[in-house]
XYZ file of C-alpha atoms in Angstrom:
495
model
C 88.595 201.921 -52.267
C 90.021 201.326 -55.734
C 93.764 200.926 -56.257
C 94.986 201.687 -59.774
C 98.314 200.787 -61.365
C 99.532 201.281 -64.917
C 101.063 198.029 -66.191
C 104.645 198.505 -67.402
C 106.339 195.154 -66.782
C 105.234 191.744 -65.530
C 106.949 188.550 -64.423
C 106.236 185.724 -61.988
C 107.869 183.680 -59.264
C 106.949 180.827 -56.921
C 106.790 181.288 -53.169
C 105.291 179.847 -50.015
C 101.535 180.416 -49.866
C 100.533 183.543 -47.967
C 97.503 182.926 -45.700
C 94.584 185.112 -46.660
C 95.870 185.648 -50.188
C 96.880 182.188 -51.425
C 95.208 178.807 -50.879
C 97.143 176.854 -48.275
C 95.273 173.558 -48.610
C 94.049 171.684 -51.671
C 90.690 170.025 -51.081
C 91.016 168.238 -54.406
C 94.361 166.631 -53.489
C 93.675 166.520 -49.728
C 97.124 167.912 -48.992
C 98.879 171.092 -47.943
C 100.154 173.404 -50.647
C 103.921 173.921 -50.590
C 104.551 176.479 -53.356
C 102.260 178.719 -55.394
C 102.892 180.972 -58.408
C 102.672 184.727 -57.910
C 102.518 187.264 -60.741
C 104.465 190.455 -60.112
C 103.577 193.654 -61.977
C 105.677 196.813 -61.958
C 104.227 200.183 -62.870
C 103.083 203.501 -61.485
C 99.900 204.857 -59.961
C 98.001 207.718 -61.667
C 99.844 210.081 -59.326
C 103.243 208.777 -60.429
C 104.207 206.617 -57.446
C 106.245 203.607 -58.539
C 104.664 200.379 -57.352
C 105.246 196.627 -57.301
C 101.996 194.653 -57.218
C 101.815 190.924 -56.408
C 98.790 189.050 -57.778
C 97.917 185.890 -55.835
C 95.646 183.007 -56.715
C 96.370 182.668 -60.442
C 97.394 179.152 -61.498
C 98.469 178.084 -64.996
C 96.110 175.615 -66.644
C 95.388 173.533 -69.706
C 92.142 171.990 -70.966
C 91.897 168.284 -71.815
C 88.844 166.537 -73.339
C 86.893 164.510 -70.784
C 85.555 161.168 -71.981
C 82.777 160.815 -69.455
C 84.519 158.201 -67.326
C 82.768 157.317 -64.080
C 82.980 157.697 -61.171
C 83.982 161.222 -62.088
C 85.713 162.344 -58.882
C 87.826 159.190 -58.656
C 88.826 159.450 -62.326
C 89.904 163.094 -61.979
C 92.043 162.290 -58.954
C 93.604 159.294 -60.695
C 94.317 161.484 -63.726
C 96.088 164.011 -61.471
C 98.082 161.231 -59.770
C 99.103 159.836 -63.165
C 100.260 163.251 -64.400
C 102.321 163.774 -61.227
C 103.960 160.351 -61.505
C 104.697 160.764 -65.222
C 106.381 164.100 -64.512
C 108.469 162.583 -61.732
C 109.664 159.747 -63.963
C 110.485 162.113 -66.839
C 112.525 164.252 -64.434
C 114.395 161.265 -63.027
C 112.655 161.476 -59.638
C 110.322 158.484 -59.698
C 110.312 158.225 -55.894
C 109.258 161.873 -55.387
C 105.969 162.554 -53.619
C 105.598 166.218 -54.600
C 102.388 167.395 -56.255
C 102.288 169.289 -59.550
C 98.538 169.327 -60.201
C 96.614 171.748 -57.992
C 93.080 170.777 -58.986
C 90.924 169.666 -61.913
C 87.530 171.108 -62.833
C 85.000 170.015 -65.433
C 83.956 172.777 -67.834
C 81.813 172.914 -70.975
C 83.233 174.401 -74.170
C 83.529 173.888 -77.905
C 86.632 172.389 -79.429
C 88.674 174.686 -81.617
C 89.253 171.950 -84.196
C 86.471 171.027 -86.625
C 82.774 171.879 -86.440
C 80.811 171.169 -83.263
C 77.178 172.187 -82.887
C 77.188 171.448 -79.163
C 79.542 172.000 -76.296
C 81.493 169.137 -74.799
C 83.095 168.539 -71.419
C 86.751 169.326 -70.764
C 89.032 168.828 -67.786
C 90.602 172.126 -66.731
C 93.888 171.102 -65.107
C 95.586 173.660 -62.843
C 99.294 173.450 -61.967
C 101.517 174.912 -59.263
C 104.520 175.544 -61.517
C 104.164 177.163 -64.970
C 107.387 175.519 -66.152
C 105.940 171.982 -66.101
C 103.097 172.726 -68.524
C 105.165 172.059 -71.645
C 106.354 168.686 -70.389
C 102.836 167.684 -69.349
C 101.568 168.484 -72.846
C 104.257 166.237 -74.360
C 103.296 163.385 -72.049
C 99.576 163.744 -72.781
C 100.025 163.907 -76.539
C 102.296 160.857 -76.577
C 99.859 158.618 -74.687
C 102.079 158.151 -71.639
C 99.276 159.148 -69.216
C 96.230 156.928 -68.602
C 97.293 154.794 -71.630
C 95.433 157.246 -73.839
C 96.360 160.035 -76.247
C 94.968 163.429 -75.269
C 94.736 166.674 -77.226
C 95.470 169.536 -74.784
C 94.013 172.988 -75.373
C 95.138 176.432 -74.157
C 98.632 175.020 -73.653
C 100.343 177.275 -76.190
C 99.600 180.477 -74.254
C 102.342 181.607 -71.834
C 101.369 181.885 -68.190
C 101.413 185.694 -67.901
C 99.620 186.182 -71.222
C 97.021 183.634 -70.141
C 96.381 185.646 -67.003
C 96.166 188.919 -68.967
C 93.580 187.407 -71.321
C 91.433 185.964 -68.534
C 91.458 189.179 -66.494
C 91.171 191.650 -69.380
C 94.566 193.295 -68.847
C 96.733 195.031 -71.424
C 100.214 196.485 -71.432
C 100.351 200.164 -70.383
C 96.701 199.960 -69.326
C 95.411 200.571 -65.792
C 94.864 197.608 -63.503
C 92.096 198.428 -61.020
C 91.753 196.433 -57.818
C 88.911 196.709 -55.346
C 91.096 195.709 -52.397
C 94.839 195.538 -51.787
C 97.159 194.881 -48.843
C 100.137 197.214 -48.407
C 103.569 195.991 -47.427
C 105.072 198.469 -45.032
C 106.982 200.702 -44.710
C 106.068 202.927 -47.633
C 109.317 204.255 -49.090
C 108.599 207.755 -50.351
C 111.033 209.487 -52.686
C 113.163 212.226 -51.189
C 114.198 213.979 -54.406
C 110.878 215.755 -55.011
C 109.561 217.233 -51.732
C 106.826 219.134 -53.564
C 104.927 215.918 -53.961
C 104.443 215.605 -50.235
C 103.121 219.032 -49.385
C 99.608 217.624 -49.361
C 99.237 213.910 -48.615
C 95.680 213.932 -49.928
C 96.808 215.323 -53.273
C 94.325 214.563 -56.020
C 93.765 216.231 -59.401
C 90.491 218.015 -59.962
C 89.579 215.934 -63.000
C 90.077 212.179 -62.770
C 91.981 210.346 -65.472
C 89.650 208.574 -67.875
C 90.291 204.934 -68.666
C 88.388 201.939 -70.025
C 88.059 200.791 -66.440
C 85.890 203.803 -65.640
C 83.051 202.348 -67.705
C 81.793 200.183 -64.862
C 84.066 200.759 -61.902
C 84.217 204.535 -61.813
C 87.355 206.620 -62.011
C 90.648 205.020 -60.989
C 92.030 205.875 -57.598
C 93.980 209.151 -57.617
C 95.099 208.910 -53.985
C 98.706 209.749 -53.175
C 99.631 206.998 -50.713
C 101.620 207.695 -47.549
C 102.014 206.014 -44.178
C 99.367 208.343 -42.746
C 96.538 207.770 -45.209
C 96.814 204.003 -45.801
C 93.858 202.433 -43.935
C 94.730 200.040 -41.135
C 92.647 197.268 -42.683
C 94.725 197.587 -45.871
C 97.963 196.710 -44.113
C 99.274 193.216 -43.503
C 98.567 192.080 -39.953
C 102.086 190.649 -39.682
C 105.269 191.953 -41.222
C 105.669 190.854 -44.850
C 109.089 191.360 -46.350
C 109.389 193.817 -49.204
C 111.258 192.472 -52.220
C 111.459 195.603 -54.352
C 112.776 199.156 -54.086
C 109.544 200.752 -55.287
C 107.765 203.354 -53.197
C 104.684 201.139 -52.885
C 104.454 197.380 -52.676
C 101.033 195.766 -52.455
C 99.405 192.340 -52.641
C 96.068 191.611 -54.294
C 93.918 188.534 -54.789
C 93.056 187.756 -58.398
C 89.347 187.867 -57.646
C 89.706 191.550 -56.653
C 91.014 192.588 -60.095
C 88.075 194.594 -61.427
C 89.138 194.591 -65.086
C 87.836 191.046 -65.502
C 84.261 192.293 -65.156
C 84.639 194.570 -68.176
C 85.327 191.929 -70.831
C 83.321 192.876 -73.883
C 83.129 196.627 -73.272
C 86.031 197.361 -75.640
C 85.000 195.092 -78.506
C 85.764 196.741 -81.837
C 88.508 198.982 -80.449
C 92.164 198.611 -79.612
C 92.289 198.929 -75.803
C 95.954 199.967 -75.816
C 95.371 202.779 -78.324
C 92.130 203.733 -76.580
C 94.048 204.378 -73.370
C 96.550 206.586 -75.210
C 93.745 208.705 -76.697
C 92.090 209.062 -73.304
C 95.391 210.101 -71.699
C 95.756 212.767 -74.394
C 92.222 213.994 -73.699
C 93.075 214.235 -70.003
C 96.269 216.153 -70.760
C 94.312 218.691 -72.858
C 91.733 219.103 -70.116
C 94.483 219.776 -67.549
C 95.926 222.482 -69.836
C 92.458 223.971 -70.521
C 92.790 223.103 -74.196
C 89.274 223.187 -75.637
C 90.210 221.841 -79.060
C 88.315 218.735 -80.028
C 90.318 215.549 -80.150
C 88.977 212.860 -82.428
C 90.182 210.192 -84.802
C 91.676 211.482 -88.074
C 89.451 211.521 -91.139
C 90.239 208.818 -93.662
C 91.581 209.954 -97.017
C 89.013 209.987 -99.817
C 89.911 207.250 -102.257
C 87.247 207.920 -104.879
C 85.776 205.344 -107.219
C 88.343 203.060 -108.796
C 87.161 201.410 -112.040
C 87.394 197.634 -112.279
C 89.914 196.107 -114.626
C 88.741 193.824 -117.403
C 90.153 190.749 -115.659
C 88.440 191.692 -112.370
C 85.082 192.154 -114.148
C 85.437 188.762 -115.865
C 86.311 186.906 -112.655
C 83.490 188.628 -110.782
C 80.905 187.497 -113.366
C 82.283 183.975 -113.240
C 82.076 183.899 -109.443
C 78.462 185.098 -109.481
C 77.519 182.370 -111.984
C 79.177 179.692 -109.811
C 77.168 180.888 -106.807
C 73.915 180.733 -108.775
C 74.628 177.195 -110.037
C 75.567 176.086 -106.538
C 72.338 177.422 -105.033
C 70.247 175.663 -107.710
C 71.974 172.335 -107.004
C 71.415 172.641 -103.250
C 67.770 173.535 -103.763
C 67.144 170.519 -106.034
C 68.767 168.155 -103.529
C 66.688 169.575 -100.705
C 63.465 168.896 -102.622
C 64.409 165.228 -103.222
C 64.913 164.316 -99.582
C 64.949 166.125 -96.263
C 67.607 164.842 -93.860
C 66.400 164.050 -90.380
C 69.448 165.539 -88.741
C 72.542 167.294 -89.960
C 74.616 166.160 -87.008
C 75.543 162.492 -86.597
C 73.654 160.615 -83.890
C 75.241 160.882 -80.464
C 77.485 158.027 -79.418
C 76.250 156.219 -76.386
C 79.043 155.935 -73.849
C 79.052 153.087 -71.433
C 80.298 153.973 -67.991
C 83.491 152.330 -66.861
C 82.813 149.028 -65.193
C 86.046 148.784 -63.258
C 86.910 150.300 -59.925
C 89.206 153.311 -60.107
C 91.955 153.651 -57.526
C 92.672 157.371 -57.382
C 96.080 156.779 -55.732
C 97.340 154.386 -58.425
C 98.908 156.174 -61.425
C 98.325 154.817 -64.912
C 101.291 155.493 -67.176
C 103.011 153.764 -70.074
C 106.658 153.484 -69.034
C 107.914 152.660 -72.528
C 106.286 155.750 -74.012
C 107.425 157.784 -71.018
C 111.055 156.835 -71.577
C 110.800 157.607 -75.278
C 109.288 161.035 -74.585
C 112.077 161.800 -72.121
C 114.775 160.807 -74.604
C 113.220 162.717 -77.479
C 112.775 165.785 -75.282
C 116.421 165.710 -74.314
C 117.416 165.435 -77.971
C 115.115 168.298 -78.897
C 116.520 170.699 -76.304
C 120.181 169.832 -76.750
C 122.744 169.162 -79.439
C 124.579 165.895 -79.886
C 128.258 166.108 -78.998
C 129.093 163.946 -81.980
C 128.476 166.645 -84.578
C 131.310 168.562 -86.139
C 130.505 171.876 -84.465
C 130.652 170.463 -80.937
C 133.818 168.485 -81.597
C 135.519 171.568 -82.998
C 134.371 173.667 -80.033
C 135.649 171.111 -77.518
C 139.013 170.988 -79.258
C 139.306 174.781 -79.166
C 138.336 174.933 -75.488
C 140.684 172.128 -74.555
C 143.643 173.639 -76.392
C 142.948 177.031 -74.849
C 142.712 175.534 -71.378
C 145.891 173.500 -71.775
C 147.872 176.500 -72.998
C 146.744 178.542 -70.006
C 147.469 175.755 -67.557
C 151.038 175.245 -68.786
C 151.913 178.853 -68.011
C 150.021 179.237 -64.734
C 149.751 175.978 -62.875
C 152.054 173.099 -63.732
C 151.091 171.194 -60.569
C 147.476 171.850 -59.485
C 147.941 170.222 -56.102
C 151.666 170.806 -55.612
C 151.273 173.615 -53.076
C 148.395 172.050 -51.185
C 148.989 170.868 -47.575
C 149.426 167.148 -47.066
C 146.023 166.658 -45.436
C 144.164 168.365 -48.276
C 146.390 166.549 -50.798
C 145.151 163.217 -49.458
C 141.554 164.416 -49.506
C 141.902 165.444 -53.125
C 143.631 162.213 -54.019
C 140.739 160.259 -52.528
C 138.272 162.355 -54.472
C 139.621 161.369 -57.905
C 136.301 160.088 -59.173
C 134.994 160.273 -62.741
C 133.452 163.612 -63.542
C 130.218 161.925 -64.599
C 129.771 160.610 -61.042
C 130.555 163.991 -59.524
C 127.913 165.651 -61.671
C 125.223 163.363 -60.262
C 125.674 164.980 -56.845
C 125.632 168.552 -58.126
C 122.354 170.346 -58.627
C 122.738 173.001 -61.303
C 119.778 174.897 -62.678
C 121.117 178.153 -64.133
C 124.201 179.245 -66.016
C 125.713 181.125 -63.079
C 125.558 178.001 -60.952
C 127.223 176.010 -63.740
C 130.107 178.486 -63.829
C 130.548 178.545 -60.047
C 130.268 174.779 -59.689
C 132.762 174.260 -62.497
C 135.194 176.643 -60.821
C 134.801 174.797 -57.510
C 135.541 171.515 -59.258
C 138.647 173.074 -60.815
C 139.895 174.269 -57.447
C 139.076 171.125 -55.447
C 139.498 168.246 -57.884
C 142.450 167.557 -60.224
C 140.264 167.059 -63.289
C 141.875 166.976 -66.762
C 141.120 170.195 -68.567
C 139.876 168.451 -71.701
C 137.333 166.575 -69.612
C 136.464 169.828 -67.856
C 135.612 171.499 -71.173
C 133.393 168.579 -72.112
C 131.753 168.713 -68.673
C 130.899 172.413 -68.962
C 129.382 171.794 -72.393
C 127.384 168.775 -71.195
C 126.000 170.644 -68.183
C 124.727 173.414 -70.444
C 122.888 170.799 -72.490
C 121.619 168.922 -69.453
C 120.025 171.990 -67.914
C 118.923 173.389 -71.261
C 121.098 176.486 -71.032
C 121.562 178.034 -74.455
C 125.063 179.483 -74.816
C 126.810 180.472 -78.034
C 130.164 178.839 -78.705
C 131.978 182.122 -78.087
C 130.349 182.424 -74.665
C 131.394 178.906 -73.690
C 134.947 179.674 -74.776
C 134.943 182.790 -72.595
C 133.607 180.801 -69.633
C 136.333 178.162 -69.763
C 138.964 180.795 -70.497
C 137.851 182.783 -67.448
C 137.944 179.692 -65.242
C 141.419 178.736 -66.414
C 142.752 182.262 -65.923
C 141.401 182.266 -62.345
C 142.238 178.676 -61.562
C 144.255 179.563 -58.466
C 141.549 181.848 -57.062
C 139.059 179.764 -55.079
C 135.548 181.019 -54.518
C 134.560 181.090 -50.860
C 130.938 180.196 -49.947
């Protein structure tokens, strides 16, 4: 059975590992896996059924040069421990025991930088969370890990694009999977009953696609509850998270497109699919006209300009002189080897403790500070000061007309509780976990309703939280946020 889906949109999320589809235990780290990334693709089958497909078993990765340290297994595990600890410290969670590195493999490849006549060994580092890759790259490049500066590779490619490259997938192309697991029930549309007159509906001529080169025609089956094989259903109920008619899960190793890398060299796979769809449409309409690429316009022979002829003769003479010089040098002496002699590496003579991280705390602190400066603006600049003044004046004007006494109408018991909770806003923010803009708005509104915080300090707090959690908001948006909160100051959100 082949399941085909045209790729329209793709995103990813992290979830608990699903037995049978995701790894649940890491042999490399000797620990259970808590969260795994899952790529979610939305599209439609060749028969037009909307589908949500979850791809399991794809982990983001980077490649780091391996220096040949021995013993190899102990060094790789210590490297992973050091990366985990450096991430924890940079995130302000030095006591955390969570794992970020899934596993590390040794691969052979050529470096992109410079000329290398032979392959060298690299560490391929896999992660559980795609969002930590950027921070790990900063730590490796700064020398905070293993007291050594590393040059990461493949770190500039986003997670989804990395997966598309490795598995030979393209936007609007067909993804073909050799095996999928359906999440039930199948939610068929009710607005087009003609589609369900024959559950085994299949066109006479299959749609052609690049995938048909080696895997045969894509699956044209119209899927219903009756014709989905029992072995293609989840043994236990798996919750659907979309409103699509079909929702399926697939392991990355079952994506068949990865076995066709190289078959479309010299062509644009996206355009190739469009031409093949047009050929299929003409076949369905019994159109016998030949469909081929347009003929290029005849340009004719363009005479060379005088300057072009002069430069061309000069270039040819330079090439001749260069060849004569190289030939004369080759006759004088023949080099024994073009490449420099290999450097003999001595194996490490010290014992490696794989559970002891090696990090440079001074560099780690500097990287953390510079990262915070890079992703945020300093409140001391003129733009921020002006924005805070505008927000504060707006908030004060609204408060004077709406709520002269924020806690005047509060019962005595709650008044005492609020009086006891008059702590600096900086201390309150340490106990509040905010990770997205919506949470910042809700938390700020809760603080307005429960704590008598000065409005000027509130405006500064909202601005600081946006910087702390790297939420990019234009000044006008921040003004609207504080204005909205002040206008609804008496309306408490209930959770």
